[in-house]
Amino acid sequence: MKKKNLELSEESKIVHGTTRNFVTSGDLVPPIHMTSTFKFKDMAHGAGIFDGSCEGFVYSRIANPTTDILEEKVALLEGGEAASAVSSGLAAIAAVCFSLCKPGDNIIACNAIYGGTFALLNKHLADFDIQCRFVSPQEAYDRKKIDSLIDTRTRLMFVETPANPTLDIVDISLWADISKKADIPLVVDNTFATPYLQKPLQLGADIIVHSMTKYLNGHGDIIGGIIVGKKNMIDRIRENYIIHFGPSMSPFNAWLISRGIKTLAIRMEKHCDNAMAIATWLSSHPKVTFVYYPGLKTHTGHSIAKKQMKKYGGMIAFRVKGGIAAGKRIMDSVELCTLAVSLGDCETLIQHPASMTHSTYTKKEREAAGITDGLIRLSVGLESGDDIIADLGNALSLVRA
Ligand code: LCS
């Protein structure tokens, strides 16, 4: 983005977004265009908007000025030509799948992903005769294995990195290289990293999806999603799916997310610094058996994370001695950490993937993805890192090792 004489840095773009403003009253913050429909000046104008010969808004399921501002901002931060905001992260993923795939087609995906996404890819798309071929986190580094799954009906490749809940790291450049050679779009779920930490389009991905419910909004008060990519791809997804299946975003939610994004840089810095300190502390705790955090040198994806991310994010998973029983005791004993799903909020959230976010997997499917029953997931918040450590320390002290 360019102001007249300035090339803006990432932090400034995060605050300012685009220069577009749909009001003339000089508001610093654009108002919420809380309207379902828009007045036409006359018949020629209305018909002209419909046939594309005039600029203008028609109806908020199709487009809305407040939502447009958010879409331009996220496209700018991701380095994409265009974006389309929708009602949830899963709506974004469904929109991509349904607009690119027809019955008989298939998708290749990594099996360590959010449980809701797994249910969509593994089960619900199969009802439409769209099959998903999964690779394990280890196989995700194996070019030959991935190549062997591609055929003439493969319509997209899907990865989430860092992955929910195991923080597995997918090598985006490797997947992009494979997908380019096969001429299949690569879709990256960039929810955990955000564009502040990772830019998949620069690494060769074609489409980015986000659950904006998480870090982009950052305040735990709305559900939202977005798709970013080349303009012709976003137009195709809008026309093939969003406009007529209708998962549109409320202008009020779009306005809240635009407000939330302004603090993304400083929030992500604090999430990352807190998470690094907590992961380091957990890894030397005698009652903790394993810590999953890409910032730790012991993490299998550390070197790739170092290459493709600015810092390592705010999500941690860990296992404790005494397995699931001990884990449950910890989750029932914490006082500052809140027992809740979701992530990326100001508050630290703790939860149990096997019985909560990833209960959509069978036990066998979870094991294949490395999601063990004893795994505890922590979304590190913006409180004092010392307070979070003290809270976890107290809870761990109640567990018999
Ligand atoms: N992608 C990722 C990586 C996610 O973690 C989630 C939700 C979604 C997509 C779906 O987004 P939504 O439709 O909820 O906006 N993850 C959740 C989680 O770990 N706990 O609760 C929701």
Short mmCIF file of C-alpha atoms and ligand atoms in Angstrom, two decimals:
data_model
loop_
_atom_site.label_atom_id
_atom_site.label_comp_id
_atom_site.label_asym_id
_atom_site.label_seq_id
_atom_site.Cartn_x
_atom_site.Cartn_y
_atom_site.Cartn_z
CA MET A 1 0.00 0.00 0.00
CA LYS A 2 1.21 3.49 -0.81
CA LYS A 3 0.22 6.73 0.86
CA LYS A 4 1.19 9.58 -1.47
CA ASN A 5 4.88 9.67 -0.56
CA LEU A 6 5.24 6.70 1.76
CA GLU A 7 5.74 2.98 1.30
CA LEU A 8 4.09 1.59 4.44
CA SER A 9 5.48 -1.19 6.63
CA GLU A 10 3.49 -4.21 7.78
CA GLU A 11 2.55 -2.64 11.14
CA SER A 12 1.22 0.50 9.46
CA LYS A 13 -0.80 -1.49 6.93
CA ILE A 14 -2.32 -3.48 9.81
CA VAL A 15 -3.51 -0.24 11.43
CA HIS A 16 -4.59 1.63 8.30
CA GLY A 17 -5.70 -1.00 5.81
CA THR A 18 -6.76 0.39 2.50
CA THR A 19 -7.35 4.05 1.80
CA ARG A 20 -10.88 3.30 0.62
CA ASN A 21 -13.60 5.02 2.61
CA PHE A 22 -17.24 5.00 1.64
CA VAL A 23 -18.29 8.13 3.56
CA THR A 24 -17.51 11.77 3.02
CA SER A 25 -18.13 13.07 6.56
CA GLY A 26 -14.50 12.63 7.55
CA ASP A 27 -14.96 9.80 10.05
CA LEU A 28 -11.67 8.35 11.26
CA VAL A 29 -13.45 5.01 11.59
CA PRO A 30 -15.83 4.14 8.74
CA PRO A 31 -19.41 3.64 9.96
CA ILE A 32 -21.26 0.34 9.83
CA HIS A 33 -23.35 0.11 6.67
CA MET A 34 -26.11 -1.80 8.45
CA THR A 35 -28.42 -2.21 5.50
CA SER A 36 -29.74 -5.19 3.61
CA THR A 37 -30.47 -3.35 0.38
CA PHE A 38 -29.27 -0.23 -1.50
CA LYS A 39 -31.29 2.44 -3.34
CA PHE A 40 -30.84 2.77 -7.11
CA LYS A 41 -30.92 6.25 -8.62
CA ASP A 42 -33.22 5.12 -11.39
CA MET A 43 -34.02 2.08 -13.54
CA ALA A 44 -30.97 2.52 -15.79
CA HIS A 45 -28.66 2.66 -12.76
CA GLY A 46 -30.23 -0.42 -11.12
CA ALA A 47 -30.15 -2.47 -14.31
CA GLY A 48 -26.61 -1.20 -15.02
CA ILE A 49 -25.33 -2.51 -11.67
CA PHE A 50 -26.90 -5.88 -12.42
CA ASP A 51 -25.34 -6.14 -15.88
CA GLY A 52 -21.96 -4.82 -14.67
CA SER A 53 -21.95 -1.58 -16.69
CA CYS A 54 -22.39 0.61 -13.52
CA GLU A 55 -20.60 0.52 -10.17
CA GLY A 56 -22.69 0.20 -7.04
CA PHE A 57 -24.16 -2.01 -4.35
CA VAL A 58 -27.32 -4.06 -4.69
CA TYR A 59 -27.93 -6.26 -1.67
CA SER A 60 -25.76 -7.19 1.32
CA ARG A 61 -25.75 -10.93 0.62
CA ILE A 62 -23.78 -10.05 -2.52
CA ALA A 63 -21.60 -7.16 -1.25
CA ASN A 64 -21.63 -4.45 1.40
CA PRO A 65 -19.31 -1.42 1.85
CA THR A 66 -18.32 -2.33 5.44
CA THR A 67 -17.51 -5.89 4.41
CA ASP A 68 -15.62 -4.56 1.36
CA ILE A 69 -13.28 -2.57 3.61
CA LEU A 70 -12.47 -5.71 5.62
CA GLU A 71 -11.95 -7.77 2.46
CA GLU A 72 -9.56 -5.20 1.02
CA LYS A 73 -7.61 -5.06 4.27
CA VAL A 74 -7.13 -8.83 4.60
CA ALA A 75 -6.27 -9.12 0.88
CA LEU A 76 -3.68 -6.36 1.36
CA LEU A 77 -2.12 -8.07 4.41
CA GLU A 78 -1.99 -11.47 2.70
CA GLY A 79 -0.67 -10.00 -0.55
CA GLY A 80 -3.71 -11.27 -2.48
CA GLU A 81 -5.62 -9.51 -5.26
CA ALA A 82 -9.04 -10.02 -3.68
CA ALA A 83 -10.90 -11.56 -0.76
CA SER A 84 -14.40 -12.62 0.15
CA ALA A 85 -15.58 -12.54 3.77
CA VAL A 86 -18.12 -15.14 4.88
CA SER A 87 -20.00 -16.06 8.03
CA SER A 88 -17.42 -18.48 9.51
CA GLY A 89 -14.09 -20.16 8.89
CA LEU A 90 -15.86 -23.38 7.97
CA ALA A 91 -18.08 -21.47 5.54
CA ALA A 92 -14.88 -20.24 3.86
CA ILE A 93 -13.52 -23.80 3.52
CA ALA A 94 -16.90 -25.15 2.33
CA ALA A 95 -17.13 -22.32 -0.24
CA VAL A 96 -13.72 -23.24 -1.68
CA CYS A 97 -14.50 -26.97 -1.81
CA PHE A 98 -17.98 -26.64 -3.31
CA SER A 99 -16.98 -24.08 -5.88
CA LEU A 100 -13.95 -26.04 -7.13
CA CYS A 101 -15.23 -29.63 -6.87
CA LYS A 102 -18.06 -31.55 -8.52
CA PRO A 103 -19.30 -35.09 -7.74
CA GLY A 104 -16.57 -37.59 -8.64
CA ASP A 105 -13.74 -35.15 -7.89
CA ASN A 106 -11.24 -35.49 -5.07
CA ILE A 107 -9.17 -33.41 -2.66
CA ILE A 108 -5.78 -34.12 -1.08
CA ALA A 109 -5.36 -32.91 2.48
CA CYS A 110 -3.21 -33.31 5.52
CA ASN A 111 -5.06 -35.24 8.26
CA ALA A 112 -3.91 -33.03 11.16
CA ILE A 113 -6.47 -30.21 10.87
CA TYR A 114 -9.29 -28.62 12.87
CA GLY A 115 -11.93 -31.25 13.77
CA GLY A 116 -14.74 -29.39 12.01
CA THR A 117 -12.69 -29.17 8.81
CA PHE A 118 -11.91 -32.89 9.10
CA ALA A 119 -15.64 -33.67 9.40
CA LEU A 120 -16.39 -31.58 6.30
CA LEU A 121 -13.60 -33.12 4.19
CA ASN A 122 -13.89 -36.68 5.47
CA LYS A 123 -17.63 -37.12 5.86
CA HIS A 124 -19.92 -34.40 4.54
CA LEU A 125 -18.20 -33.90 1.18
CA ALA A 126 -18.36 -37.68 0.67
CA ASP A 127 -22.17 -37.34 0.72
CA PHE A 128 -21.73 -35.29 -2.47
CA ASP A 129 -19.34 -37.90 -3.93
CA ILE A 130 -16.32 -35.65 -3.32
CA GLN A 131 -13.60 -37.76 -1.72
CA CYS A 132 -10.74 -36.58 0.42
CA ARG A 133 -7.41 -38.43 0.33
CA PHE A 134 -5.49 -37.78 3.53
CA VAL A 135 -1.78 -37.82 4.27
CA SER A 136 -0.32 -38.04 7.77
CA PRO A 137 1.93 -35.26 9.16
CA GLN A 138 5.02 -37.41 8.30
CA GLU A 139 3.76 -38.20 4.79
CA ALA A 140 3.16 -34.47 4.30
CA TYR A 141 6.97 -34.14 3.86
CA ASP A 142 7.05 -36.98 1.28
CA ARG A 143 6.77 -35.63 -2.26
CA LYS A 144 6.38 -39.10 -3.80
CA LYS A 145 3.54 -40.02 -1.45
CA ILE A 146 1.64 -36.80 -2.18
CA ASP A 147 2.26 -37.14 -5.93
CA SER A 148 0.97 -40.71 -5.88
CA LEU A 149 -2.45 -39.51 -4.65
CA ILE A 150 -3.00 -36.97 -7.43
CA ASP A 151 -5.12 -38.00 -10.40
CA THR A 152 -7.11 -36.29 -13.15
CA ARG A 153 -10.04 -35.67 -10.78
CA THR A 154 -7.98 -33.95 -8.06
CA ARG A 155 -9.33 -30.40 -7.81
CA LEU A 156 -7.53 -28.95 -4.80
CA MET A 157 -4.88 -29.57 -2.16
CA PHE A 158 -5.53 -28.41 1.41
CA VAL A 159 -3.19 -27.88 4.34
CA GLU A 160 -3.34 -26.16 7.70
CA THR A 161 -0.06 -24.94 9.17
CA PRO A 162 0.63 -24.77 12.07
CA ALA A 163 -1.97 -27.51 12.44
CA ASN A 164 -4.72 -27.70 14.99
CA PRO A 165 -4.09 -29.12 17.62
CA THR A 166 -0.67 -30.74 17.16
CA LEU A 167 1.15 -27.68 15.75
CA ASP A 168 2.53 -29.82 12.94
CA ILE A 169 4.24 -27.70 10.31
CA VAL A 170 3.58 -28.27 6.62
CA ASP A 171 6.26 -27.14 4.17
CA ILE A 172 4.15 -24.72 2.10
CA SER A 173 6.82 -24.34 -0.63
CA LEU A 174 7.00 -28.11 -1.10
CA TRP A 175 3.21 -28.44 -1.43
CA ALA A 176 3.10 -25.38 -3.71
CA ASP A 177 5.72 -26.93 -5.98
CA ILE A 178 3.79 -30.20 -6.22
CA SER A 179 0.48 -28.42 -6.79
CA LYS A 180 1.94 -26.10 -9.47
CA LYS A 181 3.40 -29.03 -11.41
CA ALA A 182 0.00 -30.77 -11.30
CA ASP A 183 -1.85 -27.49 -12.02
CA ILE A 184 -4.06 -27.88 -8.95
CA PRO A 185 -4.75 -24.96 -6.57
CA LEU A 186 -3.13 -25.17 -3.14
CA VAL A 187 -5.34 -23.93 -0.29
CA VAL A 188 -3.67 -22.98 3.00
CA ASP A 189 -5.59 -22.42 6.23
CA ASN A 190 -3.56 -19.57 7.74
CA THR A 191 -5.70 -19.18 10.88
CA PHE A 192 -3.00 -20.11 13.43
CA ALA A 193 -0.26 -17.97 11.91
CA THR A 194 -2.18 -14.95 10.53
CA PRO A 195 -0.61 -12.84 7.76
CA TYR A 196 1.53 -11.17 10.42
CA LEU A 197 3.54 -14.39 10.91
CA GLN A 198 3.20 -16.21 7.59
CA LYS A 199 2.38 -15.30 3.97
CA PRO A 200 1.37 -18.48 2.10
CA LEU A 201 0.72 -16.69 -1.22
CA GLN A 202 4.36 -15.56 -1.30
CA LEU A 203 5.36 -19.19 -0.72
CA GLY A 204 3.37 -20.32 -3.76
CA ALA A 205 -0.11 -21.10 -2.37
CA ASP A 206 -3.11 -20.08 -4.49
CA ILE A 207 -5.87 -19.60 -1.94
CA ILE A 208 -5.83 -18.72 1.75
CA VAL A 209 -8.67 -19.36 4.14
CA HIS A 210 -9.04 -18.00 7.66
CA SER A 211 -11.26 -18.46 10.59
CA MET A 212 -11.38 -14.75 11.46
CA THR A 213 -13.12 -15.87 14.66
CA LYS A 214 -9.58 -16.33 15.99
CA TYR A 215 -6.54 -14.02 15.88
CA LEU A 216 -7.69 -11.67 13.12
CA ASN A 217 -10.65 -10.50 15.19
CA GLY A 218 -8.82 -11.38 18.38
CA HIS A 219 -11.50 -10.59 20.94
CA GLY A 220 -13.63 -13.73 21.10
CA ASP A 221 -16.87 -11.96 20.27
CA ILE A 222 -17.78 -12.97 16.71
CA ILE A 223 -17.62 -15.84 14.19
CA GLY A 224 -16.26 -15.08 10.72
CA GLY A 225 -14.21 -16.39 7.83
CA ILE A 226 -12.47 -15.16 4.70
CA ILE A 227 -11.02 -16.47 1.43
CA VAL A 228 -8.09 -14.67 -0.24
CA GLY A 229 -6.53 -15.21 -3.67
CA LYS A 230 -6.34 -14.00 -7.26
CA LYS A 231 -9.30 -11.91 -8.39
CA ASN A 232 -10.53 -14.42 -10.97
CA MET A 233 -10.47 -17.22 -8.36
CA ILE A 234 -12.32 -15.14 -5.74
CA ASP A 235 -14.90 -14.08 -8.37
CA ARG A 236 -15.39 -17.74 -9.28
CA ILE A 237 -15.91 -18.72 -5.61
CA ARG A 238 -18.33 -15.82 -5.08
CA GLU A 239 -20.33 -16.63 -8.20
CA ASN A 240 -20.29 -20.43 -7.87
CA TYR A 241 -21.08 -20.53 -4.20
CA ILE A 242 -21.23 -17.51 -1.91
CA ILE A 243 -23.88 -15.45 -3.68
CA HIS A 244 -26.32 -18.30 -4.15
CA PHE A 245 -25.60 -20.52 -1.16
CA GLY A 246 -25.59 -17.38 0.98
CA PRO A 247 -22.99 -17.71 3.80
CA SER A 248 -22.52 -13.93 3.81
CA MET A 249 -21.00 -11.95 6.66
CA SER A 250 -23.01 -9.47 8.72
CA PRO A 251 -21.71 -5.87 8.25
CA PHE A 252 -21.60 -5.54 12.05
CA ASN A 253 -19.23 -8.52 12.32
CA ALA A 254 -17.12 -7.15 9.45
CA TRP A 255 -16.82 -3.84 11.30
CA LEU A 256 -15.78 -5.56 14.55
CA ILE A 257 -13.13 -7.63 12.75
CA SER A 258 -11.73 -4.53 11.01
CA ARG A 259 -11.44 -2.96 14.45
CA GLY A 260 -9.80 -6.09 15.88
CA ILE A 261 -7.22 -6.33 13.08
CA LYS A 262 -5.79 -2.88 13.92
CA THR A 263 -4.00 -4.39 16.94
CA LEU A 264 -2.94 -7.63 15.20
CA ALA A 265 0.79 -6.85 15.17
CA ILE A 266 1.10 -6.04 18.85
CA ARG A 267 -1.23 -8.85 19.87
CA MET A 268 0.69 -11.44 17.82
CA GLU A 269 4.02 -10.28 19.27
CA LYS A 270 2.69 -10.76 22.81
CA HIS A 271 0.97 -14.10 22.01
CA CYS A 272 4.25 -15.38 20.53
CA ASP A 273 6.46 -14.14 23.36
CA ASN A 274 4.14 -15.54 26.05
CA ALA A 275 3.84 -18.87 24.21
CA MET A 276 7.60 -19.22 23.79
CA ALA A 277 8.16 -18.59 27.52
CA ILE A 278 5.39 -21.01 28.54
CA ALA A 279 6.49 -23.75 26.10
CA THR A 280 10.09 -23.46 27.38
CA TRP A 281 8.91 -23.64 31.00
CA LEU A 282 6.59 -26.60 30.30
CA SER A 283 9.36 -28.53 28.53
CA SER A 284 11.51 -28.49 31.66
CA HIS A 285 8.65 -29.34 34.05
CA PRO A 286 9.11 -32.83 35.57
CA LYS A 287 5.43 -33.73 35.19
CA VAL A 288 5.22 -32.75 31.51
CA THR A 289 6.12 -35.55 29.09
CA PHE A 290 5.94 -33.70 25.77
CA VAL A 291 5.47 -30.15 24.51
CA TYR A 292 4.31 -29.36 20.96
CA TYR A 293 5.45 -25.86 20.00
CA PRO A 294 7.13 -25.05 16.67
CA GLY A 295 9.42 -22.55 18.38
CA LEU A 296 11.17 -25.33 20.31
CA LYS A 297 14.22 -26.86 18.64
CA THR A 298 12.86 -30.31 19.58
CA HIS A 299 9.79 -29.78 17.37
CA THR A 300 9.98 -31.80 14.12
CA GLY A 301 8.79 -28.83 12.08
CA HIS A 302 11.06 -26.25 13.75
CA SER A 303 13.42 -25.62 10.84
CA ILE A 304 10.58 -25.25 8.33
CA ALA A 305 8.64 -23.02 10.73
CA LYS A 306 11.78 -20.89 11.09
CA LYS A 307 11.96 -20.59 7.31
CA GLN A 308 8.31 -19.75 6.62
CA MET A 309 7.14 -17.95 9.79
CA LYS A 310 8.24 -14.70 11.42
CA LYS A 311 7.65 -16.08 14.95
CA TYR A 312 6.00 -19.29 16.14
CA GLY A 313 2.48 -18.30 17.19
CA GLY A 314 0.42 -18.48 20.35
CA MET A 315 -0.73 -22.11 20.35
CA ILE A 316 0.83 -24.90 22.44
CA ALA A 317 -0.13 -28.52 23.07
CA PHE A 318 1.34 -30.73 25.77
CA ARG A 319 1.02 -34.10 27.47
CA VAL A 320 1.53 -34.87 31.15
CA LYS A 321 2.56 -37.87 33.22
CA GLY A 322 -0.57 -39.77 34.26
CA GLY A 323 -2.13 -39.34 30.82
CA ILE A 324 -5.71 -38.35 30.29
CA ALA A 325 -6.75 -38.57 33.98
CA ALA A 326 -3.98 -36.18 34.98
CA GLY A 327 -4.80 -33.91 32.04
CA LYS A 328 -8.44 -33.69 33.09
CA ARG A 329 -7.37 -32.80 36.65
CA ILE A 330 -5.26 -29.95 35.28
CA MET A 331 -8.05 -28.61 33.06
CA ASP A 332 -10.46 -28.73 36.03
CA SER A 333 -7.98 -27.01 38.35
CA VAL A 334 -6.75 -23.97 36.42
CA GLU A 335 -8.07 -20.60 37.58
CA LEU A 336 -6.71 -18.01 35.13
CA CYS A 337 -6.82 -20.26 32.07
CA THR A 338 -10.41 -20.71 30.89
CA LEU A 339 -11.73 -24.14 29.95
CA ALA A 340 -13.16 -23.41 26.49
CA VAL A 341 -12.66 -24.21 22.83
CA SER A 342 -11.75 -21.57 20.22
CA LEU A 343 -8.43 -19.75 20.23
CA GLY A 344 -6.65 -16.53 19.44
CA ASP A 345 -8.47 -14.49 22.07
CA CYS A 346 -7.06 -12.13 24.70
CA GLU A 347 -7.88 -14.72 27.37
CA THR A 348 -5.84 -17.92 27.69
CA LEU A 349 -8.04 -20.88 26.75
CA ILE A 350 -7.37 -24.52 27.61
CA GLN A 351 -9.18 -27.55 26.16
CA HIS A 352 -9.02 -31.28 25.47
CA PRO A 353 -8.92 -31.98 21.69
CA ALA A 354 -9.83 -35.71 21.89
CA SER A 355 -13.15 -35.04 23.66
CA MET A 356 -13.79 -31.55 22.31
CA THR A 357 -12.46 -29.91 19.09
CA HIS A 358 -11.35 -33.21 17.55
CA SER A 359 -14.15 -35.50 18.74
CA THR A 360 -15.25 -35.57 15.07
CA TYR A 361 -12.38 -38.04 14.47
CA THR A 362 -12.65 -41.68 15.49
CA LYS A 363 -9.93 -42.75 17.94
CA LYS A 364 -8.15 -44.50 15.06
CA GLU A 365 -8.31 -41.39 12.85
CA ARG A 366 -7.00 -39.26 15.71
CA GLU A 367 -4.08 -41.62 16.28
CA ALA A 368 -3.22 -41.53 12.56
CA ALA A 369 -3.03 -37.74 12.86
CA GLY A 370 -0.98 -37.83 16.07
CA ILE A 371 -3.81 -36.44 18.23
CA THR A 372 -3.37 -38.56 21.34
CA ASP A 373 -6.00 -38.83 24.09
CA GLY A 374 -3.71 -37.20 26.65
CA LEU A 375 -3.10 -34.05 24.58
CA ILE A 376 -4.00 -30.73 26.22
CA ARG A 377 -4.23 -27.62 23.99
CA LEU A 378 -3.49 -24.13 25.19
CA SER A 379 -4.33 -20.92 23.34
CA VAL A 380 -1.97 -18.55 25.09
CA GLY A 381 -3.59 -15.19 25.77
CA LEU A 382 -2.39 -11.68 26.44
CA GLU A 383 -2.27 -11.90 30.23
CA SER A 384 1.08 -11.77 32.02
CA GLY A 385 3.09 -14.83 30.97
CA ASP A 386 4.20 -15.23 34.59
CA ASP A 387 0.59 -15.43 35.76
CA ILE A 388 -0.22 -18.13 33.19
CA ILE A 389 2.85 -20.09 34.26
CA ALA A 390 1.89 -19.74 37.95
CA ASP A 391 -1.64 -20.97 37.17
CA LEU A 392 -0.39 -24.00 35.20
CA GLY A 393 2.23 -24.66 37.90
CA ASN A 394 -0.45 -24.77 40.61
CA ALA A 395 -2.61 -27.12 38.53
CA LEU A 396 0.37 -29.38 37.75
CA SER A 397 1.29 -29.56 41.45
CA LEU A 398 -2.09 -31.23 42.12
CA VAL A 399 -1.25 -34.09 39.76
CA ARG A 400 0.41 -37.18 41.18
CA ALA A 401 3.42 -38.02 39.02
N1 LCS B 1 -9.66 -23.44 10.64
C1 LCS B 1 -9.03 -23.59 11.81
C2 LCS B 1 -7.54 -23.76 11.82
C3 LCS B 1 -9.75 -23.59 12.99
O1 LCS B 1 -9.09 -23.75 14.14
C4 LCS B 1 -11.17 -23.44 12.95
C5 LCS B 1 -11.99 -23.45 14.16
C6 LCS B 1 -11.77 -23.28 11.69
C7 LCS B 1 -10.99 -23.27 10.55
C8 LCS B 1 -13.25 -23.08 11.55
O2 LCS B 1 -13.55 -21.76 11.86
P1 LCS B 1 -14.95 -21.25 12.41
O3 LCS B 1 -15.99 -21.78 11.49
O4 LCS B 1 -15.11 -21.82 13.79
O5 LCS B 1 -14.84 -19.77 12.37
N2 LCS B 1 -11.33 -23.91 15.33
C9 LCS B 1 -11.88 -24.06 16.51
C10 LCS B 1 -11.19 -24.59 17.61
O6 LCS B 1 -10.06 -25.05 17.62
N3 LCS B 1 -12.00 -24.55 18.67
O7 LCS B 1 -13.24 -24.06 18.35
C11 LCS B 1 -13.27 -23.72 16.93
#
